[in-house]
Coordinates of C-alpha atoms in Angstrom, one line a residue:
X130 CA -63.8 8.4 -44.6
X131 CA -60.0 10.4 -44.0
X132 CA -57.9 8.1 -46.1
X133 CA -58.2 6.7 -50.1
X134 CA -60.5 3.2 -49.9
X135 CA -56.6 1.7 -50.7
X136 CA -54.8 3.4 -47.5
X137 CA -57.6 2.7 -45.4
X138 CA -58.0 -1.0 -46.3
X139 CA -53.6 -1.3 -46.1
X140 CA -54.0 -0.2 -42.4
X141 CA -56.3 -2.9 -41.6
X142 CA -54.1 -5.6 -44.2
X143 CA -51.2 -4.5 -40.8
X144 CA -53.0 -5.3 -39.0
X145 CA -54.2 -8.5 -40.2
X146 CA -50.6 -9.8 -40.9
X147 CA -49.4 -8.9 -37.2
X148 CA -52.0 -11.5 -35.7
X149 CA -50.5 -13.7 -38.5
X150 CA -47.0 -13.8 -37.7
X151 CA -48.1 -14.1 -34.1
X152 CA -50.1 -18.0 -34.8
X153 CA -47.2 -18.6 -37.5
X154 CA -44.4 -16.7 -36.2
X155 CA -41.0 -18.0 -38.6
X156 CA -39.5 -19.3 -35.6
X157 CA -41.0 -21.3 -31.9
X158 CA -40.8 -18.9 -29.4
X159 CA -41.2 -20.7 -26.2
X160 CA -45.1 -18.6 -25.5
X161 CA -46.5 -19.8 -28.8
X162 CA -45.0 -23.7 -28.5
X163 CA -47.2 -23.4 -24.9
X164 CA -49.8 -21.6 -26.3
X165 CA -50.6 -24.1 -30.0
X166 CA -49.3 -27.4 -28.1
X167 CA -49.0 -26.7 -24.1
X168 CA -46.4 -29.0 -22.3
X169 CA -43.7 -30.8 -24.3
X170 CA -41.3 -33.2 -23.6
X171 CA -37.6 -31.3 -23.6
X172 CA -35.6 -33.7 -26.1
X173 CA -38.8 -31.6 -28.7
X174 CA -36.4 -29.0 -30.4
X175 CA -37.5 -26.1 -32.6
X176 CA -36.5 -28.9 -35.9
X177 CA -39.7 -31.0 -34.7
X178 CA -41.0 -28.2 -35.9
X179 CA -39.6 -26.8 -39.1
X180 CA -41.7 -29.6 -41.4
X181 CA -45.3 -27.2 -39.6
X182 CA -43.6 -24.2 -39.5
X183 CA -41.9 -24.1 -43.1
X184 CA -44.2 -25.3 -45.7
X185 CA -47.1 -23.2 -43.9
X186 CA -45.7 -20.0 -43.4
X187 CA -43.7 -20.4 -47.0
X188 CA -47.5 -21.0 -48.5
X189 CA -48.7 -17.5 -46.1
X190 CA -45.4 -14.8 -46.8
X191 CA -46.1 -15.1 -50.9
X192 CA -49.5 -13.4 -49.9
X193 CA -52.7 -13.9 -51.2
X194 CA -55.6 -11.5 -51.2
X195 CA -56.1 -11.3 -47.9
X196 CA -59.7 -10.6 -49.0
X197 CA -61.9 -13.4 -46.3
X198 CA -59.5 -12.0 -43.3
X199 CA -60.1 -8.2 -44.1
X200 CA -63.9 -8.4 -44.5
X201 CA -64.0 -10.7 -40.9
X202 CA -62.5 -7.3 -39.7
X203 CA -65.5 -4.8 -42.2
X204 CA -68.5 -6.7 -40.9
X205 CA -67.4 -6.5 -37.6
X206 CA -66.9 -2.9 -37.8
X207 CA -70.7 -3.4 -40.3
X208 CA -72.3 -4.1 -36.6
X209 CA -70.0 -2.0 -34.4
X210 CA -70.7 -2.6 -31.3
X211 CA -68.7 -5.8 -29.3
X212 CA -66.5 -6.6 -27.8
X213 CA -64.1 -9.2 -29.2
X214 CA -61.1 -7.9 -30.9
X215 CA -62.3 -8.7 -34.5
X216 CA -58.5 -9.2 -35.6
X217 CA -57.4 -12.1 -33.1
X218 CA -59.3 -14.3 -35.0
X219 CA -58.8 -13.6 -38.5
X220 CA -55.9 -16.5 -38.5
X221 CA -60.0 -18.3 -38.7
X222 CA -60.3 -17.7 -42.2
X223 CA -56.5 -16.6 -43.1
X224 CA -55.2 -20.1 -42.0
X225 CA -57.9 -22.2 -43.2
X226 CA -58.1 -21.2 -46.8
X227 CA -54.6 -22.0 -46.6
X228 CA -54.4 -25.1 -45.4
X229 CA -56.9 -25.9 -47.6
X230 CA -54.8 -24.7 -50.8
X231 CA -51.7 -26.8 -49.8
X232 CA -54.5 -30.2 -49.9
X233 CA -56.2 -28.5 -52.4
X234 CA -52.6 -29.4 -54.5
X235 CA -52.0 -31.7 -53.7
X236 CA -55.2 -33.6 -55.0
X237 CA -55.3 -31.9 -57.9
X238 CA -51.7 -32.9 -58.9
X239 CA -50.5 -29.3 -59.3
X240 CA -47.5 -28.2 -59.0
X241 CA -47.9 -24.4 -58.9
X242 CA -49.3 -22.1 -56.3
X243 CA -49.0 -18.3 -56.1
X244 CA -45.8 -18.4 -58.7
X245 CA -43.8 -21.2 -56.7
X246 CA -43.3 -24.7 -56.0
X247 CA -46.3 -25.9 -54.9
X248 CA -45.9 -27.0 -51.4
X249 CA -45.9 -30.5 -51.7
X250 CA -43.2 -30.4 -54.9
X251 CA -41.1 -28.7 -52.0
X252 CA -41.3 -30.7 -48.8
X253 CA -42.9 -33.7 -50.4
X254 CA -45.8 -34.8 -50.0
X255 CA -46.1 -36.5 -46.5
X256 CA -44.3 -33.1 -45.1
X257 CA -46.9 -30.7 -47.0
X258 CA -50.3 -33.6 -45.9
X259 CA -49.1 -33.5 -42.9
X260 CA -48.4 -29.4 -42.5
X261 CA -51.9 -28.5 -44.3
X262 CA -54.0 -30.2 -42.1
X263 CA -51.7 -29.1 -38.6
X264 CA -52.4 -25.3 -40.0
X265 CA -56.4 -26.3 -39.6
X266 CA -56.4 -27.1 -36.2
X267 CA -53.8 -23.7 -35.5
X268 CA -56.0 -22.1 -36.8
X269 CA -58.6 -22.2 -34.2
X270 CA -55.9 -21.5 -31.2
X271 CA -56.7 -17.9 -31.7
X272 CA -60.8 -18.8 -30.2
X273 CA -58.6 -18.9 -26.7
X274 CA -57.9 -15.6 -26.7
X275 CA -60.8 -14.0 -27.5
X276 CA -62.9 -12.2 -24.3
X277 CA -66.0 -13.3 -23.8
X278 CA -66.9 -16.7 -21.2
X279 CA -66.7 -20.4 -22.8
X280 CA -69.6 -20.4 -24.5
X281 CA -68.7 -17.3 -26.0
X282 CA -65.9 -19.0 -27.4
X283 CA -67.7 -22.9 -28.1
X284 CA -70.1 -20.6 -30.6
X285 CA -66.6 -19.9 -32.1
X286 CA -66.0 -23.2 -32.2
X287 CA -68.7 -24.5 -32.8
X288 CA -68.9 -21.9 -35.7
X289 CA -65.4 -23.1 -37.6
X290 CA -65.6 -26.5 -37.1
X291 CA -69.3 -27.1 -39.0
X292 CA -67.6 -24.4 -42.3
X293 CA -64.5 -27.1 -42.1
X294 CA -66.9 -30.0 -43.0
X295 CA -68.9 -28.2 -45.3
X296 CA -65.2 -27.9 -46.7
X297 CA -64.3 -30.7 -47.1
X298 CA -67.7 -31.9 -48.5
X299 CA -67.7 -29.5 -51.0
X300 CA -64.3 -30.8 -52.1
X301 CA -65.1 -34.0 -51.7
X302 CA -68.1 -33.6 -54.5
X303 CA -64.7 -31.7 -56.6
X304 CA -62.8 -34.8 -57.0
X305 CA -65.6 -36.9 -57.9
X306 CA -66.0 -34.9 -61.3
X307 CA -63.2 -34.1 -62.3
X308 CA -61.9 -38.1 -61.4
X309 CA -64.3 -38.8 -64.0
X310 CA -63.8 -37.9 -67.5
X311 CA -68.0 -38.2 -68.5
X312 CA -69.7 -37.5 -65.4
X313 CA -71.3 -33.8 -65.5
X314 CA -73.0 -32.7 -62.0
X315 CA -75.5 -30.2 -63.3
X316 CA -75.3 -26.9 -62.3
X317 CA -77.4 -27.2 -59.2
X318 CA -74.9 -29.4 -58.5
X319 CA -71.5 -27.0 -59.1
X320 CA -73.0 -24.7 -57.4
X321 CA -74.0 -26.4 -53.6
X322 CA -70.4 -27.5 -54.8
X323 CA -68.6 -24.7 -55.1
X324 CA -71.1 -22.3 -51.9
X325 CA -68.9 -25.7 -49.7
X326 CA -65.6 -25.5 -50.8
X327 CA -65.2 -21.8 -51.7
X328 CA -68.5 -20.1 -50.1
X329 CA -67.5 -21.5 -46.5
X330 CA -65.0 -19.3 -46.3
X331 CA -66.8 -16.5 -47.3
X332 CA -69.3 -17.4 -45.5
X333 CA -67.2 -18.3 -42.0
X334 CA -65.5 -14.8 -42.2
X335 CA -68.7 -13.2 -42.4
X336 CA -70.1 -15.1 -40.2
X337 CA -67.4 -14.3 -37.3
X338 CA -67.2 -11.0 -37.7
X339 CA -70.7 -10.1 -37.6
X340 CA -70.4 -12.5 -33.9
X341 CA -67.6 -10.5 -33.3
X342 CA -69.4 -7.0 -33.5
X343 CA -72.0 -8.4 -31.3
X344 CA -75.0 -9.5 -33.6
X345 CA -76.7 -12.1 -32.5
X346 CA -76.9 -15.5 -34.2
X347 CA -79.9 -15.5 -36.8
X348 CA -78.9 -12.0 -38.0
X349 CA -74.9 -13.7 -38.1
X350 CA -76.6 -16.6 -40.2
X351 CA -78.7 -14.0 -42.7
X352 CA -75.1 -13.0 -42.9
X353 CA -73.1 -16.0 -43.9
X354 CA -75.9 -17.0 -46.4
X355 CA -75.7 -14.0 -48.2
X356 CA -71.9 -14.6 -47.8
X357 CA -71.7 -17.6 -49.0
X358 CA -73.0 -16.9 -52.8
X359 CA -70.7 -13.8 -53.3
X360 CA -68.2 -16.5 -52.4
X361 CA -69.7 -18.6 -55.4
X362 CA -69.7 -16.2 -57.4
X363 CA -65.8 -14.3 -57.3
X364 CA -65.2 -18.8 -57.8
X365 CA -67.1 -18.0 -60.7
X366 CA -64.9 -15.7 -62.1
X367 CA -62.0 -17.5 -61.0
X368 CA -63.0 -20.0 -63.1
X369 CA -63.8 -17.6 -66.4
X370 CA -60.1 -16.5 -65.0
X371 CA -58.4 -19.5 -65.4
X372 CA -60.2 -19.9 -69.3
X373 CA -59.7 -16.4 -70.2
X374 CA -56.0 -14.8 -68.6
X375 CA -54.8 -17.2 -66.5
X376 CA -54.8 -17.0 -63.0
X377 CA -51.8 -15.5 -60.8
X378 CA -49.4 -18.1 -60.1
X379 CA -50.8 -20.0 -62.7
X380 CA -51.1 -21.1 -66.1
X381 CA -54.1 -20.9 -68.4
X382 CA -56.2 -23.3 -68.8
X383 CA -55.2 -25.6 -65.9
X384 CA -58.8 -26.4 -64.3
X385 CA -58.6 -28.7 -68.4
X386 CA -55.3 -30.0 -67.2
X387 CA -57.3 -30.8 -63.6
X388 CA -61.1 -32.2 -65.2
X389 CA -63.1 -29.4 -63.1
X390 CA -66.2 -28.8 -64.4
X391 CA -66.5 -25.4 -63.7
X392 CA -69.7 -24.0 -65.0
X393 CA -68.4 -22.6 -68.7
X394 CA -68.4 -26.0 -69.4
X395 CA -71.5 -27.2 -67.9
X396 CA -73.4 -24.2 -69.1
X397 CA -72.0 -25.2 -72.5
X398 CA -72.3 -28.8 -72.4
X399 CA -76.2 -27.9 -70.9
X400 CA -77.3 -25.9 -73.7
X401 CA -75.3 -28.0 -76.5
X402 CA -78.2 -30.4 -75.2
X403 CA -76.0 -32.8 -75.5
X404 CA -76.7 -35.4 -72.2
X405 CA -76.7 -37.6 -75.5
X406 CA -74.4 -36.0 -77.8
X407 CA -71.2 -36.3 -79.1
X408 CA -70.3 -33.0 -77.8
X409 CA -69.6 -33.9 -74.3
X410 CA -67.7 -36.9 -75.9
X411 CA -65.8 -34.1 -77.9
X412 CA -64.5 -32.5 -74.2
X413 CA -64.2 -35.6 -72.3
X414 CA -61.5 -36.9 -74.8
X415 CA -60.0 -33.6 -73.8
X416 CA -59.7 -33.4 -70.7
X417 CA -58.0 -36.5 -71.4
X418 CA -55.8 -35.5 -73.9
X419 CA -54.8 -32.6 -71.5
X420 CA -54.3 -34.7 -68.0
X421 CA -52.2 -36.5 -70.0
X422 CA -49.9 -35.2 -71.7
X423 CA -50.1 -31.6 -69.2
X424 CA -50.4 -27.8 -69.7
X425 CA -48.9 -27.8 -73.2
X426 CA -51.0 -30.1 -74.5
X427 CA -52.8 -28.6 -77.4
X428 CA -56.2 -29.9 -75.8
X429 CA -56.0 -27.4 -73.5
X430 CA -56.0 -24.4 -76.5
X431 CA -58.0 -26.6 -78.3
X432 CA -60.7 -27.1 -75.6
X433 CA -61.2 -23.8 -74.6
X434 CA -61.5 -22.3 -77.9
X435 CA -64.8 -24.4 -77.6
X436 CA -66.0 -22.7 -74.6
X437 CA -65.1 -19.3 -75.4
X438 CA -66.6 -20.1 -79.7
X439 CA -70.4 -21.1 -78.2
X440 CA -70.2 -18.0 -75.6
X441 CA -70.2 -19.7 -72.5
X442 CA -67.3 -18.1 -70.8
X443 CA -69.1 -15.3 -71.5
X444 CA -72.1 -16.5 -70.3
X445 CA -70.4 -17.8 -66.8
X446 CA -69.5 -14.0 -66.1
X447 CA -72.6 -12.6 -66.2
X448 CA -73.5 -14.4 -64.0
X449 CA -70.9 -14.2 -61.4
X450 CA -70.8 -10.8 -62.0
X451 CA -74.4 -10.6 -61.0
X452 CA -74.0 -13.0 -57.9
X453 CA -71.5 -11.5 -56.7
X454 CA -73.4 -7.7 -57.4
X455 CA -76.5 -8.5 -55.9
X456 CA -75.2 -10.2 -53.1
X457 CA -73.1 -7.2 -51.7
X458 CA -75.4 -4.9 -51.8
X459 CA -77.8 -7.2 -50.5
X460 CA -74.8 -7.6 -47.4
X461 CA -74.7 -4.0 -47.0
X462 CA -77.9 -3.4 -46.3
X463 CA -78.4 -6.1 -43.3
X464 CA -78.1 -4.2 -41.1
X465 CA -79.8 -0.9 -41.9
X466 CA -76.2 1.2 -42.1
X467 CA -75.9 1.5 -46.0
X468 CA -74.2 4.6 -45.2
X469 CA -71.8 4.2 -43.3
X470 CA -67.8 3.6 -44.5
X471 CA -68.0 -0.2 -43.0
X472 CA -70.4 -0.7 -45.8
X473 CA -68.8 1.4 -48.4
X474 CA -65.6 -0.3 -47.9
X475 CA -66.7 -3.7 -48.0
X476 CA -68.9 -2.8 -50.8
X477 CA -65.2 -1.3 -52.7
X478 CA -63.8 -4.5 -51.5
X479 CA -65.8 -6.8 -53.3
X480 CA -65.7 -4.2 -56.9
X481 CA -61.8 -4.0 -56.6
X482 CA -61.5 -7.7 -56.3
X483 CA -63.7 -8.2 -59.5
X484 CA -61.4 -6.4 -61.2

């Protein structure tokens, strides 16, 4: 490998940013308008498009790790025999991810995202909902520009739409549980929810990448199955961070306020054999109090303290790290070139994300 790993990543990330800006420019140019909307009535102006471009563009400009589009590109390199430009399809995962964040913040009543007011706080719920929905559709615009026949393009359309449907199924499961303080999913149900809500975009990134790299559908499906478990591992670690140091741009324990039944909560209650005990009722009351009083409520720290003392946070961290480590090795070994530069970069990416 000619450069160090951070330089290798930065070289690819610069190209990814250029593609993202191509499909979501700061100012709507004529070519972009035609590609995105087709022929429009002459009375439609840039002002009419601002409520689409500004909320979505602002969120994307705030950063984020960009690990999903980077993983897509690296998986294409891992296979290494395709004719499709992997960079060209990176909006599929990054736009879908950011669209889901806009909707997620509304559904969770979250006020901030990436250290700034959430889109619905800045622009209003109506504008944020509409812009987030539009960004899902805008993501697929890039498929028109990939090389290949209509059959090839249809494969990517089908893949993208199936993963979006799964993402919304996962979100539906999560909403069901956090709306009801006394409803507790099993660990299997939690993992199934996360494999869809969070894992689906990792699966989309890997499947799109290996298909762009020239692998067949069977190999892509196998890689996608591994990737959804890696995504699940990162969500578990995210749950842990929320209850310890706090996620970047968020406050420690806001999952408690939102009523999230994260893995540490599930482990704690399962270990307490608390289906009919006072432990479940105690946490339910703390969740309700936190929701009513907000992030500054004493119930937030009290709930976290209970989870810390029981060891459930440490146990969840152990599960998440193990899942990422094992499945990362499985992914790079799938194509028989674990010593390639691309394989080393994929492994390095997952190590960096765990820090």
